[in-house]
Amino acid sequence: MMNREQAIAYGKHIGVRWHIYNSNGCLVGGTKTLEQAQAMKRRFEIEERTNPWTHGKTRFEIREAK
């Protein structure tokens, strides 16, 4: 498992331009295109609705990689 800095460095190496973060500030994914990032965010939001620990309260946002 990678920590956040390692994950961002690896993503930069393979060409990731968009990161998806949850409302706790945790990096949960990354993609090369904005369309893929939007689809990933929608998928995370749908999966979050059935999460028994958070009851769908977690929010996700897309940020451009620096």
Coordinates of N, CA and C in Angstrom, one line a residue, residues 4 6 11 14-16 21 26-27 30 34 38 43 45 52-53 57 62 64:
R4 N 0.0 8.8 0.6 CA -0.5 9.8 -0.3 C 0.6 10.3 -1.2
Q6 N 3.4 9.0 -2.2 CA 3.8 8.0 -3.1 C 2.8 7.8 -4.2
G11 N 1.1 8.5 -9.7 CA 0.2 9.1 -10.7 C 0.8 10.1 -11.6
I14 N 2.7 8.2 -14.3 CA 1.9 7.6 -15.4 C 0.9 8.5 -16.1
G15 N 0.9 9.8 -15.7 CA 0.1 10.7 -16.5 C -1.3 11.1 -15.9
V16 N -1.5 10.9 -14.6 CA -2.7 11.2 -14.0 C -2.9 12.7 -13.9
Y21 N -11.0 13.2 -4.3 CA -10.8 13.2 -2.9 C -12.1 13.0 -2.2
C26 N -9.0 12.5 1.9 CA -8.3 11.4 1.5 C -8.3 11.2 0.0
L27 N -7.2 10.9 -0.6 CA -7.2 10.6 -2.0 C -7.7 9.2 -2.3
G30 N -7.6 8.5 -9.1 CA -7.0 9.4 -10.1 C -7.2 8.9 -11.5
L34 N -10.8 14.2 -17.6 CA -11.9 14.7 -16.7 C -13.1 13.8 -16.8
Q38 N -15.1 12.2 -13.7 CA -16.5 12.4 -13.4 C -17.2 11.0 -13.2
R43 N -19.5 6.8 -9.6 CA -19.5 5.5 -9.1 C -19.2 5.4 -7.6
E45 N -20.0 7.8 -5.4 CA -21.2 8.3 -4.8 C -22.3 7.2 -4.7
P52 N -22.6 0.9 5.2 CA -23.3 0.9 6.5 C -22.6 1.7 7.5
W53 N -21.4 2.1 7.3 CA -20.6 2.8 8.4 C -20.8 4.3 8.2
K57 N -23.0 9.7 3.8 CA -22.6 11.1 4.2 C -21.3 11.6 3.6
I62 N -13.5 16.5 -7.3 CA -12.5 16.3 -8.3 C -11.6 17.5 -8.3
E64 N -7.8 19.1 -9.9 CA -6.8 18.9 -10.9 C -5.4 18.7 -10.2

